[in-house]
Coordinates of C-alpha atoms (C1' of nucleotides) in Angstrom, one line a residue:
Chain X
M1 CA 11.6 10.0 25.9
S2 CA 12.7 10.1 29.5
S3 CA 14.0 6.6 29.6
S4 CA 17.8 7.0 29.8
S5 CA 18.3 3.3 29.2
G6 CA 17.5 3.5 25.6
Q7 CA 18.5 -0.1 24.7
P8 CA 15.8 -2.6 23.9
Q9 CA 15.1 -5.0 26.7
F10 CA 15.3 -8.7 26.0
R11 CA 13.0 -11.4 27.0
Y12 CA 14.4 -12.6 30.2
T13 CA 16.1 -9.6 31.4
Q14 CA 13.2 -7.3 31.7
T15 CA 13.3 -4.8 34.5
P16 CA 10.1 -4.7 36.5
S17 CA 7.7 -2.0 35.6
K18 CA 4.4 -0.7 36.9
V19 CA 3.3 -1.3 33.3
L20 CA 2.5 -4.9 32.2
H21 CA 2.3 -6.0 28.7
L22 CA -0.5 -8.5 28.0
R23 CA -0.7 -10.7 24.8
N24 CA -3.1 -13.1 23.3
L25 CA -6.1 -11.2 24.5
P26 CA -9.5 -11.8 22.9
W27 CA -10.0 -9.3 20.2
E28 CA -12.8 -7.4 21.8
C29 CA -11.2 -7.2 25.2
T30 CA -12.3 -4.2 27.1
E31 CA -10.6 -2.0 29.6
E32 CA -13.1 -3.4 32.2
E33 CA -11.8 -6.9 31.7
L34 CA -8.2 -5.8 32.1
I35 CA -9.1 -4.1 35.3
E36 CA -10.9 -7.2 36.5
L37 CA -7.8 -9.2 35.8
G38 CA -5.4 -7.0 37.6
K39 CA -7.7 -5.9 40.5
P40 CA -6.6 -8.7 42.9
F41 CA -3.0 -7.4 42.8
G42 CA -3.5 -3.7 43.1
K43 CA -5.0 -0.6 41.6
I44 CA -4.8 -0.2 37.9
V45 CA -4.5 3.5 37.0
N46 CA -4.3 3.3 33.3
T47 CA -4.8 0.8 30.4
K48 CA -4.3 0.6 26.8
C49 CA -6.3 -2.0 24.9
N50 CA -6.4 -3.3 21.4
V51 CA -2.7 -2.7 20.8
G52 CA -0.7 -4.3 18.0
A53 CA -1.4 -5.4 14.5
N54 CA -3.9 -7.9 15.7
R55 CA -5.3 -5.6 18.3
N56 CA -5.0 -8.4 20.8
Q57 CA -2.4 -6.9 23.1
A58 CA -2.8 -4.4 25.9
F59 CA -1.0 -2.6 28.6
V60 CA -2.1 -2.1 32.2
E61 CA -0.4 0.2 34.6
F62 CA -0.6 -0.2 38.4
V63 CA -0.2 2.7 40.8
D64 CA 2.6 0.9 42.5
L65 CA 5.4 -1.1 41.1
N66 CA 5.0 -3.8 43.8
Q67 CA 1.5 -4.5 42.6
A68 CA 2.8 -5.2 39.1
I69 CA 5.5 -7.4 40.5
S70 CA 3.0 -9.3 42.6
M71 CA 0.9 -10.0 39.5
I72 CA 3.8 -11.2 37.5
S73 CA 5.1 -13.4 40.3
Y74 CA 1.7 -14.8 41.0
Y75 CA 1.2 -16.0 37.5
A76 CA 4.8 -17.1 37.2
S77 CA 4.2 -19.8 39.8
S78 CA 0.5 -20.4 39.3
S79 CA -0.8 -23.6 37.8
E80 CA -3.7 -21.6 36.3
P81 CA -2.6 -19.1 33.6
A82 CA -4.1 -15.7 33.5
Q83 CA -7.3 -15.7 31.4
V84 CA -9.7 -13.4 29.9
R85 CA -12.9 -15.1 28.8
G86 CA -11.2 -18.4 28.8
K87 CA -8.2 -17.3 26.7
T88 CA -4.8 -17.6 28.2
V89 CA -3.2 -14.2 28.5
Y90 CA 0.5 -13.9 28.6
I91 CA 1.8 -11.2 30.9
Q92 CA 5.2 -9.6 31.2
Y93 CA 6.7 -6.4 32.3
S94 CA 6.5 -3.7 29.7
N95 CA 9.7 -2.2 28.6
R96 CA 8.2 1.2 29.3
Q97 CA 7.6 2.7 32.7
E98 CA 4.3 4.3 32.1
I99 CA 1.5 4.1 29.6
V100 CA 1.4 7.1 27.4
N101 CA -1.2 8.5 25.1
N102 CA -4.2 7.0 26.8
K103 CA -7.2 8.8 28.3
T104 CA -5.8 9.3 31.8
S105 CA -2.6 10.6 30.5
G106 CA -3.2 12.9 27.6
E107 CA -5.6 11.1 25.3
V108 CA -7.4 13.9 23.4
V109 CA -10.9 13.4 24.3
G110 CA -13.7 15.3 22.6
N111 CA -17.3 15.4 21.7
V112 CA -16.7 13.9 18.3
L113 CA -15.9 10.3 17.7
L114 CA -14.0 8.8 14.9
V115 CA -15.5 5.5 14.1
T116 CA -13.9 3.0 11.8
I117 CA -16.3 0.4 10.6
E118 CA -14.2 -2.6 9.8
G119 CA -15.0 -5.3 7.3
V120 CA -17.6 -3.4 5.3
E121 CA -17.9 -1.5 2.2
A122 CA -19.2 2.0 2.5
G123 CA -22.5 1.0 1.0
D124 CA -23.1 -1.7 3.6
V125 CA -23.8 0.5 6.5
S126 CA -26.2 3.3 5.9
I127 CA -25.9 6.5 7.7
D128 CA -29.3 5.9 9.3
V129 CA -28.0 2.7 10.8
I130 CA -25.0 4.5 12.2
H131 CA -27.4 7.2 13.5
L132 CA -29.6 4.6 15.1
V133 CA -26.7 2.8 16.8
F134 CA -25.0 6.0 18.2
S135 CA -28.3 7.7 19.2
A136 CA -28.6 5.2 22.0
F137 CA -26.2 7.3 24.0
G138 CA -27.5 10.7 23.4
F139 CA -28.5 13.2 20.8
V140 CA -26.3 12.8 17.7
H141 CA -25.8 16.3 16.2
K142 CA -23.9 15.4 13.1
I143 CA -22.5 12.5 11.1
A144 CA -20.0 12.6 8.4
T145 CA -18.9 9.4 6.6
F146 CA -16.1 8.9 4.3
E147 CA -13.8 6.3 2.9
K148 CA -10.1 6.4 3.7
T149 CA -7.4 3.8 3.4
A150 CA -8.3 2.8 6.9
G151 CA -11.7 1.8 5.6
F152 CA -15.2 3.1 6.0
Q153 CA -15.2 5.8 8.7
A154 CA -17.7 8.0 10.3
L155 CA -17.3 11.1 12.5
I156 CA -20.1 11.3 15.1
Q157 CA -20.7 14.5 16.9
Y158 CA -22.3 14.5 20.3
T159 CA -23.2 17.4 22.6
D160 CA -20.4 16.8 25.0
V161 CA -17.4 14.7 25.8
A162 CA -19.2 12.7 28.4
T163 CA -21.7 11.4 25.9
A164 CA -19.1 10.7 23.4
A165 CA -17.0 8.8 25.9
E166 CA -19.9 6.8 27.0
A167 CA -20.7 5.8 23.4
R168 CA -17.1 5.0 22.8
N169 CA -16.7 2.8 25.9
A170 CA -19.9 0.9 25.1
L171 CA -19.3 0.4 21.4
D172 CA -15.6 0.3 20.8
G173 CA -14.7 -3.2 19.6
R174 CA -18.4 -4.2 19.4
S175 CA -20.3 -5.0 16.2
I176 CA -23.3 -3.4 14.7
P177 CA -26.2 -5.8 15.1
R178 CA -26.5 -8.2 12.3
Y179 CA -30.1 -7.4 11.5
L180 CA -29.1 -3.9 10.7
L181 CA -26.7 -5.0 8.1
P182 CA -27.0 -6.5 4.6
E183 CA -27.0 -10.2 4.4
H184 CA -23.5 -10.5 2.9
V185 CA -21.8 -8.7 5.8
E186 CA -20.4 -11.2 8.2
T187 CA -18.8 -9.1 10.8
C188 CA -18.4 -5.4 11.3
H189 CA -16.4 -4.3 14.2
L190 CA -16.4 -0.7 15.3
R191 CA -13.1 0.9 16.2
I192 CA -13.7 4.1 18.0
T193 CA -11.3 6.9 18.9
F194 CA -11.9 10.5 19.7
S195 CA -11.6 12.9 16.9
A196 CA -9.9 16.2 17.2
H197 CA -12.9 17.9 15.7
T198 CA -15.4 19.6 17.9
D199 CA -17.9 20.8 15.3
L200 CA -18.3 19.1 12.0
N201 CA -19.0 21.2 9.0
I202 CA -21.8 19.5 7.2
K203 CA -22.7 21.0 3.9
F204 CA -25.5 18.8 2.7
Q205 CA -27.9 16.2 4.0
S206 CA -26.9 13.3 1.9
H207 CA -26.2 9.6 2.1
R208 CA -22.7 10.5 3.4
S209 CA -23.4 13.2 5.9
R210 CA -26.2 14.5 8.1
D211 CA -26.7 17.5 10.3
Y212 CA -29.5 16.6 12.7
T213 CA -29.5 20.1 14.2
N214 CA -30.3 21.8 11.0
P215 CA -33.3 20.3 9.2
Y216 CA -33.2 23.2 6.7
L217 CA -29.8 22.3 5.4
P218 CA -30.1 21.6 1.7
V219 CA -30.2 18.1 0.5
N220 CA -27.5 17.3 -1.9
P221 CA -29.5 16.7 -5.1
S222 CA -27.1 14.1 -6.3
A223 CA -27.6 12.1 -3.1
I224 CA -31.3 12.1 -2.6
E225 CA -31.6 8.4 -3.2
G226 CA -29.0 7.7 -0.6
T227 CA -30.7 9.7 2.1
I228 CA -33.3 7.0 2.6
Q229 CA -32.4 3.4 3.3
P230 CA -30.1 1.8 0.8
V231 CA -32.1 0.8 -2.2
L232 CA -32.4 -3.0 -2.4
G233 CA -32.5 -4.7 -5.7
P234 CA -34.6 -7.8 -6.4
D235 CA -31.8 -10.0 -5.2
G236 CA -31.8 -8.3 -1.9
K237 CA -28.4 -6.8 -2.6
V238 CA -27.7 -3.1 -2.1
K239 CA -28.3 -1.4 -5.4
E240 CA -25.7 1.3 -6.0
P241 CA -27.4 4.7 -6.0
E242 CA -26.8 6.9 -9.0
S243 CA -24.2 9.4 -8.7
N244 CA -22.6 12.2 -10.7
V245 CA -19.3 10.5 -10.1
L246 CA -18.4 7.4 -12.1
L247 CA -16.0 4.8 -10.9
A248 CA -14.2 3.3 -13.9
S249 CA -12.2 0.1 -13.6
I250 CA -9.8 -0.3 -16.5
E251 CA -9.3 -3.8 -17.7
N252 CA -6.5 -5.0 -19.9
M253 CA -4.6 -1.9 -19.5
Q254 CA -1.9 -2.3 -22.2
Y255 CA -1.5 1.4 -22.6
A256 CA -1.0 4.1 -20.1
V257 CA -4.3 5.7 -19.3
T258 CA -3.6 9.2 -18.2
V259 CA -5.8 11.9 -16.8
D260 CA -5.8 13.5 -20.2
V261 CA -6.9 10.4 -21.9
L262 CA -9.7 9.9 -19.5
H263 CA -10.7 13.5 -19.9
T264 CA -10.8 13.1 -23.6
V265 CA -13.0 10.0 -23.4
F266 CA -15.4 11.3 -20.7
A267 CA -15.7 14.9 -21.9
A268 CA -17.5 13.6 -24.9
F269 CA -20.6 13.4 -22.8
G270 CA -20.4 16.6 -20.8
T271 CA -18.2 18.7 -18.7
V272 CA -15.8 16.7 -16.6
Q273 CA -15.1 18.5 -13.4
K274 CA -12.6 16.2 -11.7
I275 CA -10.7 13.1 -12.4
A276 CA -8.7 10.9 -10.0
I277 CA -6.8 7.8 -11.0
F278 CA -5.7 5.3 -8.4
E279 CA -4.7 1.7 -8.0
K280 CA -7.0 -0.7 -6.2
N281 CA -6.2 -4.4 -5.6
G282 CA -3.8 -4.6 -8.5
G283 CA -6.0 -2.8 -11.0
T284 CA -6.3 0.7 -12.1
Q285 CA -9.4 2.6 -11.3
A286 CA -10.5 6.2 -11.9
L287 CA -13.2 8.5 -10.6
I288 CA -14.7 10.8 -13.1
Q289 CA -16.9 13.6 -11.7
Y290 CA -19.6 15.3 -13.8
P291 CA -21.7 18.2 -12.7
D292 CA -24.8 16.1 -12.6
V293 CA -26.2 12.6 -12.4
T294 CA -27.7 12.7 -15.8
T295 CA -24.5 13.3 -17.6
A296 CA -22.8 10.6 -15.6
T297 CA -25.6 8.2 -16.5
V298 CA -25.3 9.0 -20.2
A299 CA -21.6 8.5 -20.1
K300 CA -21.9 5.3 -18.1
E301 CA -24.5 3.8 -20.4
A302 CA -22.5 4.8 -23.5
L303 CA -19.1 3.7 -22.3
E304 CA -19.7 0.6 -20.2
G305 CA -17.8 -2.3 -21.5
H306 CA -16.2 -0.4 -24.3
C307 CA -12.5 0.1 -24.8
I308 CA -10.5 3.2 -24.8
Y309 CA -8.3 1.8 -27.5
D310 CA -9.1 -0.5 -30.3
G311 CA -8.2 -4.1 -30.0
G312 CA -9.8 -4.7 -26.6
Y313 CA -7.3 -2.6 -24.8
C314 CA -8.2 -0.6 -21.7
K315 CA -11.7 -1.8 -21.4
L316 CA -13.9 0.3 -19.2
H317 CA -16.2 -1.0 -16.5
L318 CA -18.3 1.7 -15.0
S319 CA -20.3 2.0 -11.9
Y320 CA -21.6 4.9 -9.9
S321 CA -19.3 6.0 -7.2
R322 CA -20.4 6.8 -3.7
H323 CA -18.6 10.1 -4.1
T324 CA -20.4 13.2 -5.1
D325 CA -17.6 15.6 -4.9
L326 CA -14.0 14.5 -5.3
N327 CA -11.3 16.1 -3.2
V328 CA -8.4 15.9 -5.6
K329 CA -5.2 17.7 -6.3
A330 CA -5.9 20.3 -8.9
Y331 CA -3.1 19.2 -11.1
S332 CA -1.1 16.0 -10.7
D333 CA -0.3 13.1 -12.8
K334 CA -3.1 11.1 -11.1
S335 CA -5.7 13.8 -10.7
R336 CA -7.1 16.9 -12.1
D337 CA -9.6 19.5 -11.0
Y338 CA -11.0 21.2 -14.0
T339 CA -13.1 23.5 -11.9
I340 CA -10.1 25.4 -10.7
P341 CA -9.2 27.9 -13.3
D342 CA -5.5 27.8 -12.4
A343 CA -5.4 24.1 -12.9
G344 CA -6.8 24.6 -16.4
I345 CA -4.2 27.2 -17.2
L346 CA -1.6 24.9 -15.8
A347 CA -2.9 22.1 -17.8
T348 CA -2.8 24.0 -21.0
S349 CA 0.6 25.4 -20.3
H350 CA 1.8 21.9 -20.2
A351 CA 0.6 21.5 -23.7
P352 CA 1.4 24.7 -25.4
N353 CA 0.8 23.1 -28.7
A354 CA -2.7 21.9 -27.8
S355 CA -4.1 23.6 -30.9
S356 CA -1.8 21.6 -33.1
S357 CA -2.1 18.4 -31.1
L358 CA -3.7 15.2 -32.1
L359 CA -7.0 16.5 -30.8
S360 CA -7.3 19.1 -33.4
N361 CA -6.2 16.8 -36.1
P362 CA -9.4 15.9 -37.9
L363 CA -8.3 12.4 -38.5
A364 CA -7.5 11.7 -34.9
A365 CA -10.2 13.7 -33.3
G366 CA -12.9 12.3 -35.5
V367 CA -15.3 14.2 -37.7
A368 CA -17.4 15.3 -34.8
M369 CA -15.6 18.5 -34.5
Q370 CA -18.1 21.3 -35.0
Q371 CA -17.8 24.7 -36.6
P372 CA -16.1 27.3 -34.5
I373 CA -18.5 29.6 -32.7
P374 CA -18.2 33.2 -33.6
N375 CA -18.2 34.6 -30.1
G376 CA -15.4 32.3 -29.2
Q377 CA -17.5 30.5 -26.6
M378 CA -17.5 26.8 -26.5
P379 CA -20.5 25.6 -28.4
T380 CA -22.9 23.3 -26.8
W381 CA -23.8 20.1 -28.4
D382 CA -27.2 19.8 -29.9
P383 CA -28.1 16.1 -29.9
S384 CA -30.6 16.6 -32.6
K385 CA -27.9 17.9 -34.9
A386 CA -25.2 15.5 -34.0
N387 CA -23.8 13.5 -36.8
Y388 CA -24.0 10.0 -35.5
A389 CA -22.7 8.5 -38.7
S390 CA -19.5 10.4 -38.4
A391 CA -19.4 9.8 -34.7
S392 CA -19.7 6.1 -35.1
R393 CA -16.9 6.1 -37.6
T394 CA -14.7 7.3 -34.8
F395 CA -15.7 4.2 -32.9
P396 CA -14.5 1.3 -34.9
S397 CA -15.4 -2.2 -33.8
Q398 CA -16.6 -2.2 -30.2
S399 CA -15.3 1.1 -29.2
F400 CA -17.9 3.6 -28.1
I401 CA -20.7 2.6 -30.3
P402 CA -23.0 5.5 -29.6
T403 CA -26.2 3.5 -30.1
T404 CA -27.1 4.1 -26.5
V405 CA -27.0 7.7 -27.1
A406 CA -29.9 7.7 -29.5
P407 CA -32.7 7.1 -26.9
Y408 CA -31.6 10.2 -25.1
Q409 CA -31.8 12.1 -28.3
T410 CA -35.5 11.3 -28.7
S411 CA -36.3 11.3 -25.0
G412 CA -39.1 13.6 -24.0
A413 CA -37.1 14.5 -21.0
L414 CA -34.8 16.7 -23.0
P415 CA -35.6 20.2 -21.8
T416 CA -34.8 21.9 -25.1
S417 CA -33.1 20.8 -28.2
S418 CA -30.2 23.1 -27.6
A419 CA -29.8 22.3 -24.0
G420 CA -29.8 18.6 -24.3
Y421 CA -28.4 16.1 -21.8
L422 CA -25.4 15.5 -23.9
Q423 CA -24.2 19.0 -24.3
A424 CA -20.7 19.8 -23.3
P425 CA -21.2 23.2 -21.7
Q426 CA -17.5 24.0 -21.5
Q427 CA -17.8 27.7 -21.2
T428 CA -14.4 28.5 -20.2
P429 CA -11.9 28.2 -23.0
Q430 CA -9.0 26.8 -21.1
Y431 CA -11.1 23.8 -20.0
G432 CA -11.7 23.0 -23.6
M433 CA -8.0 23.2 -24.4
H434 CA -6.9 19.8 -23.3
P435 CA -3.4 18.7 -23.2
R436 CA -2.8 16.1 -25.9
P437 CA -3.1 12.6 -24.8
S438 CA 0.0 10.9 -23.8
G439 CA 1.9 9.6 -26.8
G440 CA 2.6 6.0 -27.7
A441 CA -0.9 4.8 -27.5
P442 CA -3.0 4.3 -30.6
F443 CA -5.5 7.1 -30.7
A444 CA -7.2 6.6 -34.0
D445 CA -10.4 5.5 -32.4
Q446 CA -10.6 8.4 -30.1
P447 CA -14.1 9.3 -29.1
P448 CA -15.8 12.4 -30.5
R449 CA -15.4 15.7 -28.9
Y450 CA -18.2 18.0 -29.2
F451 CA -16.7 21.4 -29.1
Chain D
dA1 C1' 2.4 -14.9 21.4
dG2 C1' 6.8 -10.6 22.0
dC3 C1' 5.7 -3.6 23.3
dA4 C1' 1.9 1.4 22.0
dC5 C1' 1.6 5.7 15.4
dA6 C1' 5.0 10.8 17.3

DNA sequence: AGCACA
């Protein structure tokens, strides 16, 4: 900002600087190692490690320009190159005059650490392992984990900055011990920065978040399994815990699969609360949130491997998501939050003709439409009265054969016949009024809609 | 192996 010579400096015309730019460092190079390297030439007042795409560059700043010059000139004429742990380090003047945005000059330190766990899936590192590792430095108040584009991340809250800083210094760039990780994880480096948070707001004890200061905090019912160690299957692999949120991968997507289409498909098994569609390594995936695990399980069992459209198009592969509550835009082309009334109104307003759309066309909507309920409420679906024969007619060939539904019908676990697992308790009218599916796609084999 | 996410 203050450098008035704004032009980029070229290789051999660099002006000396107190700041030196180091390249080709070992990946885990620490500040201590940089200080060690520069100490013979003067006093290092600031460093910045793990810079660059490969995180193998760094900057060191001397108190005095002459010290930087002496280091550069020493290695310019030395037969031994500068080394860190046996790796040759290339040193030159930085094109900046001071290191900015590091701890001694303005890095925001805090009692909460942001930890990125590289090279792992969220399920590979349990919150208990994280807790174990970070407890070595002091009492861990709270942990929240989440998945962002950066990868699997955790926020770790300590009592104070000092403890957090100690943990960061000790663990940044290090790995979680192998024996704490599943077999298939090869490496798992921790990247640690200070978070801007000072006090995390943990709503539930779950496999994603913990508040160790409040043992009375409710346990998220949909995450009880995850609060213990990860469940290991017979093959020793981490078994995915059940969830009220399904992850759908859509294979052979010849037709556009919109939020509305997904809603149509998944609402057949219960209230869909939220939907999010996104791209992941070339394919399309979606998250579908139900109010409870049971509904999700029923939908998963019923829909797994089936196609949204006849002819093998848009084949669904379902698994349980690690999410329990999606944070989605209430109304966008890639997401919908049906729990927000405004969004529902919005949605319907986008389809003013919903009542005359494909969905209310008996042919398209299937024969599973029920009689209107006098009080105008959305009827619930009574599995014992459901007409499977007609339902299956709406599922030609391999699409949504509801055979897997039958066991639930007779299951003794059903609380009452009228409040069965498969009811669609869509109490609020606008949620039941779904915009028509996007045109163009064949919708003759649309799943049944029980309202 | 070539300059920092503000």
